[in-house]
Short mmCIF file of C-alpha atoms in Angstrom, two decimals:
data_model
loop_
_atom_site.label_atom_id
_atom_site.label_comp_id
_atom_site.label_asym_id
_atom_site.label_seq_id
_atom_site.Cartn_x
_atom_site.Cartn_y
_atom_site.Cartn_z
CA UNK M 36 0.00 0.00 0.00
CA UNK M 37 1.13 3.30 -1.26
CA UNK M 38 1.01 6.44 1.07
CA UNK M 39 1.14 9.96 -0.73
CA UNK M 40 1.62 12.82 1.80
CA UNK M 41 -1.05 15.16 0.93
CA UNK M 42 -0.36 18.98 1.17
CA UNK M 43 -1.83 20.29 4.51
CA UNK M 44 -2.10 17.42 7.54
CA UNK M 45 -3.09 14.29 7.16
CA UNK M 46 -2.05 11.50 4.60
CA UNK M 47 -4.39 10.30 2.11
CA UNK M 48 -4.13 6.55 1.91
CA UNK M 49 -4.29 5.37 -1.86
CA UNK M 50 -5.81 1.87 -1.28
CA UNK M 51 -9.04 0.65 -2.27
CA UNK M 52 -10.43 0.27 1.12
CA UNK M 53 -9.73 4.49 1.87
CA UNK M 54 -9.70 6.65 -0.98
CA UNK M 55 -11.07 9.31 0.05
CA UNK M 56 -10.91 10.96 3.49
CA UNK M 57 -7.54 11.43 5.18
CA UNK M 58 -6.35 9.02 8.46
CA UNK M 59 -6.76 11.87 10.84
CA UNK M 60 -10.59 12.87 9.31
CA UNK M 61 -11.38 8.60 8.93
CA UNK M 62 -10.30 8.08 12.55
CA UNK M 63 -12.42 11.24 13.59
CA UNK M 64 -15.53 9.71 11.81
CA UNK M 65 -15.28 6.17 13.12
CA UNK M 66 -15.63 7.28 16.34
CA UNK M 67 -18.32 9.64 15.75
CA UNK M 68 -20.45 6.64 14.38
CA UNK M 69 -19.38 4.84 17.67
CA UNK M 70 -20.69 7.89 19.56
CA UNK M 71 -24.19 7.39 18.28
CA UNK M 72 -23.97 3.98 18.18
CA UNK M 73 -23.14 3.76 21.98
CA UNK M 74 -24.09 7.05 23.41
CA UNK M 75 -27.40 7.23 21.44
CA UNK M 76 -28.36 4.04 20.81
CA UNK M 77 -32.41 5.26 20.49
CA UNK M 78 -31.66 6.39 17.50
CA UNK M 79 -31.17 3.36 15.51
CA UNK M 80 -33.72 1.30 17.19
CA UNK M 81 -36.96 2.32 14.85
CA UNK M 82 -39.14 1.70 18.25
CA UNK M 83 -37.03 4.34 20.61
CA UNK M 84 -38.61 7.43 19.75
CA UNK M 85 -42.20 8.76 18.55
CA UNK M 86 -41.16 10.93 16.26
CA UNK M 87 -41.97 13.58 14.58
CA UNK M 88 -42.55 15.10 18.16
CA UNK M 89 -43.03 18.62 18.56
CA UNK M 90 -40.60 19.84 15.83
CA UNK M 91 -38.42 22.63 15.20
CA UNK M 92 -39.84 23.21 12.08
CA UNK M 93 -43.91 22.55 12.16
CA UNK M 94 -44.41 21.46 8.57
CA UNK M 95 -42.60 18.01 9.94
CA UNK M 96 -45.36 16.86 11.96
CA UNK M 97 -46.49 16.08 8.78
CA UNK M 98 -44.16 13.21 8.07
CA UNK M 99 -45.80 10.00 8.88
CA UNK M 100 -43.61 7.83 11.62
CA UNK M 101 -42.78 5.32 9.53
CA UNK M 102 -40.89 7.71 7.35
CA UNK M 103 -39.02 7.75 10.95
CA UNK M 104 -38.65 4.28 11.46
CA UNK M 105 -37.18 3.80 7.99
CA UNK M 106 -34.83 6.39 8.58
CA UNK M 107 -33.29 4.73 12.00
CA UNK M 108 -32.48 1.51 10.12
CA UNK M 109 -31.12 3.60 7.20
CA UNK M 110 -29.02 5.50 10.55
CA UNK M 111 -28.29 2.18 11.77
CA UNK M 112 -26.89 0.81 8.51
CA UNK M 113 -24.50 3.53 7.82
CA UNK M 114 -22.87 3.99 10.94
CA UNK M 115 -22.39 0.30 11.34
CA UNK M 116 -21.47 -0.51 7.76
CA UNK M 117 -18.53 1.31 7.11
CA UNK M 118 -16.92 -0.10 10.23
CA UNK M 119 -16.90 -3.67 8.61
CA UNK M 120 -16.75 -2.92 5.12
CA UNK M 121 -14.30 0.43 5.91
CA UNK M 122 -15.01 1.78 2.87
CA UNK M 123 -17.56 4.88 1.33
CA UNK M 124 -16.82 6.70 4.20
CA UNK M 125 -17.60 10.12 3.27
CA UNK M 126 -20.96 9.09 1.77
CA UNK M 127 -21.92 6.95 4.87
CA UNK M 128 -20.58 10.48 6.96
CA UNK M 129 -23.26 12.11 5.27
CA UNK M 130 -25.96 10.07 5.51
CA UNK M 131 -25.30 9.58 9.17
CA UNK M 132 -25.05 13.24 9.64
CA UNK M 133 -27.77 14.45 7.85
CA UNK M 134 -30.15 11.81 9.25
CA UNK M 135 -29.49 12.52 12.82
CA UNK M 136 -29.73 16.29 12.24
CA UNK M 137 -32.81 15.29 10.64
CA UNK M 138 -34.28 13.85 13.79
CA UNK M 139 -32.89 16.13 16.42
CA UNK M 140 -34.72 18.62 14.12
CA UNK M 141 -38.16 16.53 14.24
CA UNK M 142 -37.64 16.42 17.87
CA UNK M 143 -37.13 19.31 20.64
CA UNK M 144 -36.70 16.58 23.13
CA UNK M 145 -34.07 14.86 21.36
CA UNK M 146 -31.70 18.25 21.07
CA UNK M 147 -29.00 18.06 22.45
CA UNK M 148 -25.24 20.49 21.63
CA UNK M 149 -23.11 17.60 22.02
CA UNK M 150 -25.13 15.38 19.45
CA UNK M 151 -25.87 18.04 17.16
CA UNK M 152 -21.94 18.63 16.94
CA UNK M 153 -21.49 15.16 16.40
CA UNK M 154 -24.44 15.53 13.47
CA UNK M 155 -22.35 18.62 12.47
CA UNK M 156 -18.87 17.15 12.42
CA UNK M 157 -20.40 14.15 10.26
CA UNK M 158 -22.27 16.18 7.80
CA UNK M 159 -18.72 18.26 7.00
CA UNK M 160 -17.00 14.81 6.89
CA UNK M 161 -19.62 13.76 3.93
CA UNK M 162 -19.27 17.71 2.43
CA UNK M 163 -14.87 17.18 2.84
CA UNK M 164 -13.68 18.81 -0.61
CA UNK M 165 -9.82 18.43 0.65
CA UNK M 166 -9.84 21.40 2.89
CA UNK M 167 -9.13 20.32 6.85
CA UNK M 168 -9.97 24.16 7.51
CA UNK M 169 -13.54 23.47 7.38
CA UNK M 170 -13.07 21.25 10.68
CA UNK M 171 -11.46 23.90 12.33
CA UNK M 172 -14.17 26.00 11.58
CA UNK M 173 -16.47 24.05 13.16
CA UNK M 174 -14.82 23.82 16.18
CA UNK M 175 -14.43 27.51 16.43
CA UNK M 176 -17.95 28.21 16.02
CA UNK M 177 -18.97 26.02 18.88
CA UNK M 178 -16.26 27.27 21.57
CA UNK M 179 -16.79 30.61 19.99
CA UNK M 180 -20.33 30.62 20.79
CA UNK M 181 -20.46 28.81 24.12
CA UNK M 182 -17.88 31.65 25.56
CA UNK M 183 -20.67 34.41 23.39
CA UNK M 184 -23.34 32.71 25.98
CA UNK M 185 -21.63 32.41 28.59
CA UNK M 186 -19.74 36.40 28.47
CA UNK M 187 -23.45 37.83 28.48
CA UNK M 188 -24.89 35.91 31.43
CA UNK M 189 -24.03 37.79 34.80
CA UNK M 190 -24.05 34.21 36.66
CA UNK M 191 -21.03 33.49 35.16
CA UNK M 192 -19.36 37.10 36.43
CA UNK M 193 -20.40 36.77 39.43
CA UNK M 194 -19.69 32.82 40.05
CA UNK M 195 -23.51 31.85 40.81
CA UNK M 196 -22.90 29.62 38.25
CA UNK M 197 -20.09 27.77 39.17
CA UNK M 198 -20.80 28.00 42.78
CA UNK M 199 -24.14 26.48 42.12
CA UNK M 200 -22.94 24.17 39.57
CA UNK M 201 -19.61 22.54 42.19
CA UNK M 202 -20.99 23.09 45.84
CA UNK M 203 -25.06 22.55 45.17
CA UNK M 204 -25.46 20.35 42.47
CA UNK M 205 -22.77 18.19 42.32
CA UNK M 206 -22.34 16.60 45.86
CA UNK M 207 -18.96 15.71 46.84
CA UNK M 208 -17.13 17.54 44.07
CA UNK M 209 -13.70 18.28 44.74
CA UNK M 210 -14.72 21.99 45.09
CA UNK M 211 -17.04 21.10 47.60
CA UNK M 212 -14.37 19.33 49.86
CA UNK M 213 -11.76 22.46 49.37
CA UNK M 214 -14.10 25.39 49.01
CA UNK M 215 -16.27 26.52 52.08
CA UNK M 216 -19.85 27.32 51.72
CA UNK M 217 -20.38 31.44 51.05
CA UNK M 218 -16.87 31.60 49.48
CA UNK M 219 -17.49 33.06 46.04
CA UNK M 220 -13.96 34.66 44.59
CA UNK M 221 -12.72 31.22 43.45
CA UNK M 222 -15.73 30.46 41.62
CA UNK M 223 -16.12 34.10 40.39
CA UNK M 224 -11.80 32.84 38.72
CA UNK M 225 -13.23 29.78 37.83
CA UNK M 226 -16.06 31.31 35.65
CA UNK M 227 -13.69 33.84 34.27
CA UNK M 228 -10.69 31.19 33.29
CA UNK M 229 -14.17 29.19 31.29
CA UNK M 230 -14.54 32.05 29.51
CA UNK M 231 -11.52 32.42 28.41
CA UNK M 232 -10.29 29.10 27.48
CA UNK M 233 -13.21 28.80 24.94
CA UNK M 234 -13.01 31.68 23.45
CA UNK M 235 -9.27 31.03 23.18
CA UNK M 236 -9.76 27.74 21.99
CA UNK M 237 -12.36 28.90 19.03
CA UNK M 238 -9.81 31.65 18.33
CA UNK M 239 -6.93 29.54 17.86
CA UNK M 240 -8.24 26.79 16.74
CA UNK M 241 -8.32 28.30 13.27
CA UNK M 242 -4.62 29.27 13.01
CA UNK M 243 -2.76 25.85 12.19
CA UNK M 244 0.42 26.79 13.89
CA UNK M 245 -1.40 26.54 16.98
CA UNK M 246 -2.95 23.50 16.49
CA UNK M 247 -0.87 20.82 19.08
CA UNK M 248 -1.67 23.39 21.33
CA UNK M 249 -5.19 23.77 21.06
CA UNK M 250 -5.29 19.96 21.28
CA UNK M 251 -3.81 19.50 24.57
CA UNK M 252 -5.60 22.54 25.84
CA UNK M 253 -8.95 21.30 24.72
CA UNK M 254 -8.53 17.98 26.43
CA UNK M 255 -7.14 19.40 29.75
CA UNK M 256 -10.14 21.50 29.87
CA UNK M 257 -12.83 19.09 29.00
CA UNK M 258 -10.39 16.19 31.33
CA UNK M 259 -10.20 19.12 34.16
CA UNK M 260 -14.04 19.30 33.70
CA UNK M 261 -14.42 15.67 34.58
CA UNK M 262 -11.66 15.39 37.52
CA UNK M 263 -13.71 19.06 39.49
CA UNK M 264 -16.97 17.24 38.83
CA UNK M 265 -16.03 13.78 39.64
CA UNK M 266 -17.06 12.80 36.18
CA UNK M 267 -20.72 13.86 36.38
CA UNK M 268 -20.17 16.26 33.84
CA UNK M 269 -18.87 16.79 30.21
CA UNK M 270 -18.20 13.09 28.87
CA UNK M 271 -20.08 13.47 26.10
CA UNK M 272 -18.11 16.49 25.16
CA UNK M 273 -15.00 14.89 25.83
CA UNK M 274 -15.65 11.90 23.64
CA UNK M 275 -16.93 14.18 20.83
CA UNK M 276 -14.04 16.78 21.05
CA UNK M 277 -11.79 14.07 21.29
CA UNK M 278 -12.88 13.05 17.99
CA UNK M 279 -12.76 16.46 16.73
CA UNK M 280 -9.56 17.46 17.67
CA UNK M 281 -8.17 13.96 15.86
CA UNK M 282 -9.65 15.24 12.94
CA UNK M 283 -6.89 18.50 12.57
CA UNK M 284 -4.42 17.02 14.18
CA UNK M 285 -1.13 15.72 11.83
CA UNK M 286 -1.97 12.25 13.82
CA UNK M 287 0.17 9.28 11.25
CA UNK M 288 0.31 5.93 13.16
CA UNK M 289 2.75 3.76 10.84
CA UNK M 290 0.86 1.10 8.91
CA UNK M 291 0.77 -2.13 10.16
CA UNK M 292 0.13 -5.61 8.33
CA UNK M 293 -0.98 -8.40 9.74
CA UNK M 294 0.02 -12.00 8.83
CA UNK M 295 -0.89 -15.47 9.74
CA UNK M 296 -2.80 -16.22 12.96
CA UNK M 297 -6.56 -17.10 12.34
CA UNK M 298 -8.47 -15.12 9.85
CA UNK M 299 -11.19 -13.90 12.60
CA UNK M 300 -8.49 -12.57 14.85
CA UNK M 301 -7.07 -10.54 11.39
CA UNK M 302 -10.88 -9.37 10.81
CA UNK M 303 -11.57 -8.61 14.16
CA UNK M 304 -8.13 -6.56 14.57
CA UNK M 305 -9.23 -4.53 11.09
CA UNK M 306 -12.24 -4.32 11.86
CA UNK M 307 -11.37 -2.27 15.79
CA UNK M 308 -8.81 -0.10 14.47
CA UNK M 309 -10.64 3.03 14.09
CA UNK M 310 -7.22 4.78 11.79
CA UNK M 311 -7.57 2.30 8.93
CA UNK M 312 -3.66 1.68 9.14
CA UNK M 313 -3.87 -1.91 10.25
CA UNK M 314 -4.01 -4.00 7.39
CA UNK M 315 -4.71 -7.61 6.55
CA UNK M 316 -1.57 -9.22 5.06
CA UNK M 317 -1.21 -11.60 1.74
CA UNK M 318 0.76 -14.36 3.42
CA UNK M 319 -2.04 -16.30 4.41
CA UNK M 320 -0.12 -19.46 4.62
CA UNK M 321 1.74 -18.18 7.87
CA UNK M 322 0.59 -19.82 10.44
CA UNK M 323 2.12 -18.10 13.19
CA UNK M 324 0.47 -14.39 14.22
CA UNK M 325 3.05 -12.31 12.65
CA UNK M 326 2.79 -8.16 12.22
CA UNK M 327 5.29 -6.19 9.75
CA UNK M 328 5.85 -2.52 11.39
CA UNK M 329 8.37 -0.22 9.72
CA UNK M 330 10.09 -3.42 7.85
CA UNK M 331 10.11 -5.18 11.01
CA UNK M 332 8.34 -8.20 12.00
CA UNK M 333 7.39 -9.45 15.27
CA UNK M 334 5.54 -12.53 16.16
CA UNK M 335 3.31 -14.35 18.28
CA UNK M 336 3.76 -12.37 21.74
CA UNK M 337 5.81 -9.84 20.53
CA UNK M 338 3.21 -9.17 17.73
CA UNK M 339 0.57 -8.06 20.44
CA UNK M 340 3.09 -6.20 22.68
CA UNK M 341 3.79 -4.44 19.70
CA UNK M 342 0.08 -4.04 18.85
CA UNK M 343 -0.92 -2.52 22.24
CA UNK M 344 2.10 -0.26 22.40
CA UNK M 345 0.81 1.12 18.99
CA UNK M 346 -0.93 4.30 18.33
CA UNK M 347 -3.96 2.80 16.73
CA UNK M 348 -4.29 0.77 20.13
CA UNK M 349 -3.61 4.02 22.30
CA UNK M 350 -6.72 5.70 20.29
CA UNK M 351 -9.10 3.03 20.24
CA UNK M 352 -8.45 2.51 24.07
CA UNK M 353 -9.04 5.79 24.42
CA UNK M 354 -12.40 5.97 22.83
CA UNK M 355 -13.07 2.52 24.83
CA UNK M 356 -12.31 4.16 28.50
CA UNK M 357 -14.59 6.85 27.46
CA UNK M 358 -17.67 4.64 26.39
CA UNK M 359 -17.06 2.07 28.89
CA UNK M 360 -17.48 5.51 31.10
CA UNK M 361 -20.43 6.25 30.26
CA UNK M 362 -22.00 2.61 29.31
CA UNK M 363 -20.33 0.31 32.59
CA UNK M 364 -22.84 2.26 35.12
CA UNK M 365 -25.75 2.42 32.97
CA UNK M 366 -25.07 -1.81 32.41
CA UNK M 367 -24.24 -2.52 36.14
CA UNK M 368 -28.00 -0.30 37.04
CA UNK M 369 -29.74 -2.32 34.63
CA UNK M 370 -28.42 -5.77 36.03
CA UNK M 371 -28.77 -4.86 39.28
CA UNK M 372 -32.60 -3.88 38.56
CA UNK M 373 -33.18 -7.40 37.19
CA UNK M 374 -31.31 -8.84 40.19
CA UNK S 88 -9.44 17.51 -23.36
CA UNK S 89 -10.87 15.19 -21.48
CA UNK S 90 -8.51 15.89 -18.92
CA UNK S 91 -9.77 19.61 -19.62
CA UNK S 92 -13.09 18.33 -18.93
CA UNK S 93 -12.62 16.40 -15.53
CA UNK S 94 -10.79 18.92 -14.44
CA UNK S 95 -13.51 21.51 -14.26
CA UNK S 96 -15.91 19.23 -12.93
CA UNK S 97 -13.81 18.78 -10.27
CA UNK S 98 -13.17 22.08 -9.60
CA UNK S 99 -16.61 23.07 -10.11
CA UNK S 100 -17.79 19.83 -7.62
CA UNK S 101 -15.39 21.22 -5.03
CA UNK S 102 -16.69 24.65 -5.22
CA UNK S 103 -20.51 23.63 -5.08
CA UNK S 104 -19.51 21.18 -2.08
CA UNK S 105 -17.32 25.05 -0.58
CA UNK S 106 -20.38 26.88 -1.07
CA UNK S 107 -22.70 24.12 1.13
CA UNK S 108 -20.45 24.27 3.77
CA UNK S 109 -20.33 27.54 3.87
CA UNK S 110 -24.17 27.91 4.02
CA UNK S 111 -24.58 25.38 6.73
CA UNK S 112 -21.81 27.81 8.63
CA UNK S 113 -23.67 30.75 7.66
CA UNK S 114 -27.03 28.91 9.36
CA UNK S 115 -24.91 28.02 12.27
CA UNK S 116 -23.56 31.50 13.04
CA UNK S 117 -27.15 32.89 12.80
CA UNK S 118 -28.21 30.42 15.52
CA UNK S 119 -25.27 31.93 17.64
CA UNK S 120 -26.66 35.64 16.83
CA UNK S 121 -30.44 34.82 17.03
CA UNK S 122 -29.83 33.08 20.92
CA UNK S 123 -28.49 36.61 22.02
CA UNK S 124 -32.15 38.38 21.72
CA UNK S 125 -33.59 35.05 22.50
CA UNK S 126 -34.35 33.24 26.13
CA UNK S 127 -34.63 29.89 24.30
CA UNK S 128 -31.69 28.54 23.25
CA UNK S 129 -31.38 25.78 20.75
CA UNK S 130 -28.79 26.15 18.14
CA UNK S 131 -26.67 28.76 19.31
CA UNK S 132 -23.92 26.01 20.85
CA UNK S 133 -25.04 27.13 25.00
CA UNK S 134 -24.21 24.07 27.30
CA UNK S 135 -24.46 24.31 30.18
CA UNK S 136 -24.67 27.98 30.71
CA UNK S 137 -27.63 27.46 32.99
CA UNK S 138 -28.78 25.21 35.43
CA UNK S 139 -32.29 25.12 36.53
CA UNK S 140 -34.64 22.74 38.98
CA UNK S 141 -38.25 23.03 37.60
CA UNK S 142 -41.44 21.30 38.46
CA UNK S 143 -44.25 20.97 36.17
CA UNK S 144 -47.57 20.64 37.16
CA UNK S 145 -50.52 20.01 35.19
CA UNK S 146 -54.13 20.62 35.61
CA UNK S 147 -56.85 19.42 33.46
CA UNK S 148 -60.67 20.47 33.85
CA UNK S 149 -59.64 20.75 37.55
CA UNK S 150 -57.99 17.64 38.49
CA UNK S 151 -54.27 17.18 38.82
CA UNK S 152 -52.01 15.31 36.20
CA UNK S 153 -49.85 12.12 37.61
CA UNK S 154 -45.84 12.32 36.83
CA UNK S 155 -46.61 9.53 34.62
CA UNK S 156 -49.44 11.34 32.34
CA UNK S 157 -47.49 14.68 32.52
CA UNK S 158 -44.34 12.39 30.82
CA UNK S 159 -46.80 10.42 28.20
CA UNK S 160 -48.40 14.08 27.46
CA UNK S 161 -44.40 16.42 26.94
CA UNK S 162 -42.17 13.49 27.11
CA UNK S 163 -39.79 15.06 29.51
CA UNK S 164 -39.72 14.10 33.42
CA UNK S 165 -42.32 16.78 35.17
CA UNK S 166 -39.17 17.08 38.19
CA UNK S 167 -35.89 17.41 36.82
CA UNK S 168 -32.87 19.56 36.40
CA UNK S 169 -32.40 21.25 32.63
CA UNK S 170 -28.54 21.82 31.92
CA UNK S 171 -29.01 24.62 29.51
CA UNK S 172 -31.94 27.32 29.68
CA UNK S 173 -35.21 26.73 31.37
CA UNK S 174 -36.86 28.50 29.08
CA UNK S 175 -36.29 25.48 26.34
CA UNK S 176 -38.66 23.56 28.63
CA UNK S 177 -41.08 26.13 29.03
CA UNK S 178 -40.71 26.44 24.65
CA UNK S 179 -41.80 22.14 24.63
CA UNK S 180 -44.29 22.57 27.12
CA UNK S 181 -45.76 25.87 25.65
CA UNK S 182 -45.43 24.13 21.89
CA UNK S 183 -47.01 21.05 22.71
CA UNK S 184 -50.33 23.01 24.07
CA UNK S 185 -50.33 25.36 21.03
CA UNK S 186 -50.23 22.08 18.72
CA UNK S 187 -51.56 18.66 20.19
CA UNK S 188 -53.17 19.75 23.34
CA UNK S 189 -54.69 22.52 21.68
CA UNK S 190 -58.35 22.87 22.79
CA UNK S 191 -57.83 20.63 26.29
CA UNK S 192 -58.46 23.61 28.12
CA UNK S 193 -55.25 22.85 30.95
CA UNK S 194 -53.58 24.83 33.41
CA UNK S 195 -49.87 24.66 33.82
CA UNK S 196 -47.66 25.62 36.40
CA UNK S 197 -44.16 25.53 36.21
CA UNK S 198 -41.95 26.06 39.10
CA UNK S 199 -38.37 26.90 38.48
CA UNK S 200 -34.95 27.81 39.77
CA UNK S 201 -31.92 28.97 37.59
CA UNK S 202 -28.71 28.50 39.15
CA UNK S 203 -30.11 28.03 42.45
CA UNK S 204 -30.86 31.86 42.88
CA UNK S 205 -33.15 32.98 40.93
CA UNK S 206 -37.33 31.73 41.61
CA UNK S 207 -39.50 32.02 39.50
CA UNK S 208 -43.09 30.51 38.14
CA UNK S 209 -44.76 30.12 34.35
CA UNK S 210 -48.08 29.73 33.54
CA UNK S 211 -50.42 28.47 31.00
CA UNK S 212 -52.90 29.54 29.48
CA UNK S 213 -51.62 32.73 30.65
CA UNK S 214 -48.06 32.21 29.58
CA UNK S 215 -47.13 34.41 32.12
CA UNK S 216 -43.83 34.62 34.21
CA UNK S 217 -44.02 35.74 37.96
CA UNK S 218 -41.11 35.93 39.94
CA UNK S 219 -41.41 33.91 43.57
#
C-alpha cells in the first residue's frame, strides 16, 4: 500500500479500502459513528422514539412515523457498515449526519449540543472537498459561541454559576471538599478562566500553527471538567471533542500488516482499528500471528506487545475508556434492577 | 481535453460542495446571533450555561395530572434539572399546548430555579412569568 503525503495534515491513503478521506478525518468519523452507536443508541432502534414530536420546524409533523422508522435503520446501517466494510466513508458520513440532524430537528426533546456537533462534524466529513480548515471552523464556532453565551450571562461574572454548579449540584465535588460554603472569589476565577479558554480555543483553533496546542488545551479543559466534577459532567463532550480534535491534528500511526494467525483474529483486529492503518496481510499461509511494522516483523507475543504499544491501540483505548465511562454504570443499574 | 473536462468538474464539484459548507456555517452562526435576543436557546452552541430545577404541574378540567401522564403528554420528566436554559422547557411545554393539546383547556404551572438563585413561576394559558 502506497502512502502519498497530501499537502496540509493528514495522509491520504491510496488503497481501495480508503480513498477518500484522510487518516486523521477517517479516525475522527469512526468514532463519531461509535458515539451514536453507543451514546445514542435510540436512535437506531426504529421503536425508541415517537417521532416527529413537537418539531423545530412545524411542517414536519407532517411526516408519517414510519418515514421515521425507515430512517433509524437507514441511521443504523451507515454507521455500522462502514466499520466492517471500511469503505464509502464520506458518503456513509453524510448520511449519518444528515439523518441525525434530521431527527434532532423533528424532535425538541431529542436536542442536544453535544449530538448536534457530532451531526455537524459528520455532515462536514460527507461535504470534505480536501480542505481540513472546514473542521477547524467548526470547532471555532462552537467554543466561539459557548464563551458568546456564557460572556453575556451575569451568573457566570459573578460565580452563581459555578458556585451552584460545584458546591449545590454536584455533591462531593472536589470543590465542595476544598471550598467553604459562602466563598465566592474562586468560583467568580473559575467562571472567568471558562470564559476564556473557549473563546481562546475557538480563536486559535483556526490558526494551524497553533494546532498541538489547542489539542492539549482542549482535552485538559474538558479532562479538568471531569476530575472538578467527579465525572458527572462533560463526557459526552470529551468523547466528541476528542474526535474532533483527531480530525486536525497531523496524527500518522505507521501502517501495520498483519500476517498469519486465524483469519477472525485478522478481521476482528481490522475491523477495531478506528485509523484504517492496520491492514490484513497476503501471506495467508503463515501460520504463526506475525505483524510487519516499519520493515520489522514481530511474532506471536511480541506481535501483540507491539500491537498494544501502537498508536492505533492508544486511540481506540481511548475511545473505549470513554464509552465504557459512560455505558459500565448504565449496564451494572440495569443488572442490578433485574437482580 | 478530457482531462480539460474532468478537471472543471472537479473544480466546479469542489466549489458547489465550498459553497454548502459555507451555508450550513452561515445557518450556524445565525443560531449563535439569534440566541443573544432570545431566552430559548437551541442552536446557538449554549451548554451548560444554565442550570435550573423546575417542576411541572398540570391541571386538566380541575384535576391534577400524575408524573406519569405529565411524561406520556411532553415526554420530559415533570421534576428534573435542565442543563441549559429553562426556558427550552417552558418552549416544549408551551409548543405542545399550542399544537396537540390545543383545545384541552389545561392549566400549567411551572416552578423553576436557575442557578439556584433565581425563583420564579410560568403559567399556562396565561403564559405568564411571575417571579417567587
Amino acid at each position: 500500500m502506497d502512502i502519498i503525503p497530501e499537502s496540509g495534515h493528514g495522509l491520504r491513503m491510496n488503497t481501495r479500502e480508503n480513498s477518500e478521506l484522510t487518516i486523521p478525518i477517517v479516525t475522527s468519523v469512526k468514532a463519531l459513528f461509535l458515539y451514536i452507536l453507543f451514546f445514542n443508541y435510540g436512535f437506531i432502534n426504529p421503536f425508541s422514539y415517537e417521532l416527529p414530536f413537537l418539531p423545530f420546524i412545524s411542517i414536519f409533523d407532517r411526516i408519517p412515523s414510519a418515514i421515521y422508522q425507515v430512517l433509524s435503520v437507514i441511521l443504523g446501517f451507515a454507521v455500522i457498515m462502514p466499520l466492517l466494510i471500511k469503505r464509502y466513508y464520506s458518503a456513509f458520513a453524510f448520511t449519518s449526519g444528515l439523518i441525525t440532524l434530521f431527527f434532532i430537528l423533528s424532535s425538541k426533546i431529542l436536542f442536544s449540543n453535544s449530538l448536534t456537533f457530532a451531526a455537524c462534524f459528520l455532515l462536514l466529513a460527507g461535504l470534505y472537498y480536501g480542505s481540513i480548515y472546514i473542521f477547524r471552523i467548526q470547532i471555532s464556532i462552537l467554543y466561539v459561541g459557548a464563551a458568546i453565551n456564557k460572556i453575556f450571562s451575569e451568573d457566570w461574572w459573578n460565580g452563581l454559576f459555578i458556585d451552584y454548579l460545584l458546591k449545590d449540584m454536584l455533591q462531593g465535588s472536589l470543590y465542595q471538599l476544598l471550598f467553604p460554603a459562602g466563598e465566592m472569589n474562586t468560583a467568580i476565577v473559575l467562571g472567568i478562566i471558562v470564559m476564556l479558554i473557549e473563546l481562546l480555543l475557538g480563536i486559535f483553533v483556526l490558526i494551524p500553527k497553533f494546532t498541538r496546542f489547542v489539542i492539549v488545551g482542549g482535552l485538559l479543559f474538558h479532562g479538568s471538567m471531569l476530575v472538578v466534577t467527579a465525572g458527572s459532567l462533560s463526557i459526552f463532550f470529551m468523547y466528541i471533542m476528542s474526535a474532533a480534535f483527531i480530525s486536525i491534528s497531523d496524527f500518522r500511526p505507521h501502517q501495520i500488516t498483519l500476517q498469519g494467525g486465524h483469519a477472525i483474529t485478522i478481521y476482528i483486529l481490522t475491523r477495531l482499528d478506528l485509523t484504517d492503518t492496520i491492514v490484513a496481510g497476503y501471506e495467508i499461509k503463515k501460520k504463526r500471528f506475525t505483524i510487519d511494522k516499519l520493515g520489522y516483523q514481530f511474532s506471536g507475543r511480541k506481535a501483540w506487545l507491539e500491537l498494544i504499544q501502537s498508536r492505533q491501540f492508544a486511540v481506540w483505548a481511548w475511545f473505549m475508556i470513554l464509552i465504557g465511562w459512560f455505558l459500565i454504570p448504565r449496564i451494572v443499574q440495569k443488572v442490578i434492577q433485574f437482580m | 481535453m478530457k482531462n480539460s473536462l474532468a478537471l472543471s468538474g472537479e473544480l466546479f464539484r469542489k466549489r458547489v460542495l465550498a459553497l454548502l459548507v459555507s451555508v450550513f456555517f452561515g445557518a450556524q452562526l445565525l443560531g449563535v446571533i439569534y440566541g443573544r435576543f432570545t431566552c430559548v436557546k437551541y442552536f446557538s452552541w449554549a451548554p451548560y450555561d444554565q442550570i435550573s430545577y423546575y417542576e411541572i404541574e398540570v391541571h386538566k378540567q380541575g384535576k391534577s395530572l400524575s408524573s406519569k401522564r405529565i411524561r406520556n403528554r411532553y415526554h420530559i420528566s415533570p421534576k428534573n434539572r435542565e442543563n441549559r436554559s429553562i426556558h427550552n422547557i417552558i418552549s416544549i411545554v408551551k409548543q405542545y399546548e399550542n399544537s396537540y393539546g390545543k383545545g384541552e383547556n389545561v392549566n400549567i404551572t411551572i416552578s423553576y430555579t436557575i442557578n439556584g438563585h433565581h425563583s420564579g413561576i410560568w403559567t399556562w394559558p396565561e403564559d405568564e412569568y411571575k417571579r417567587k
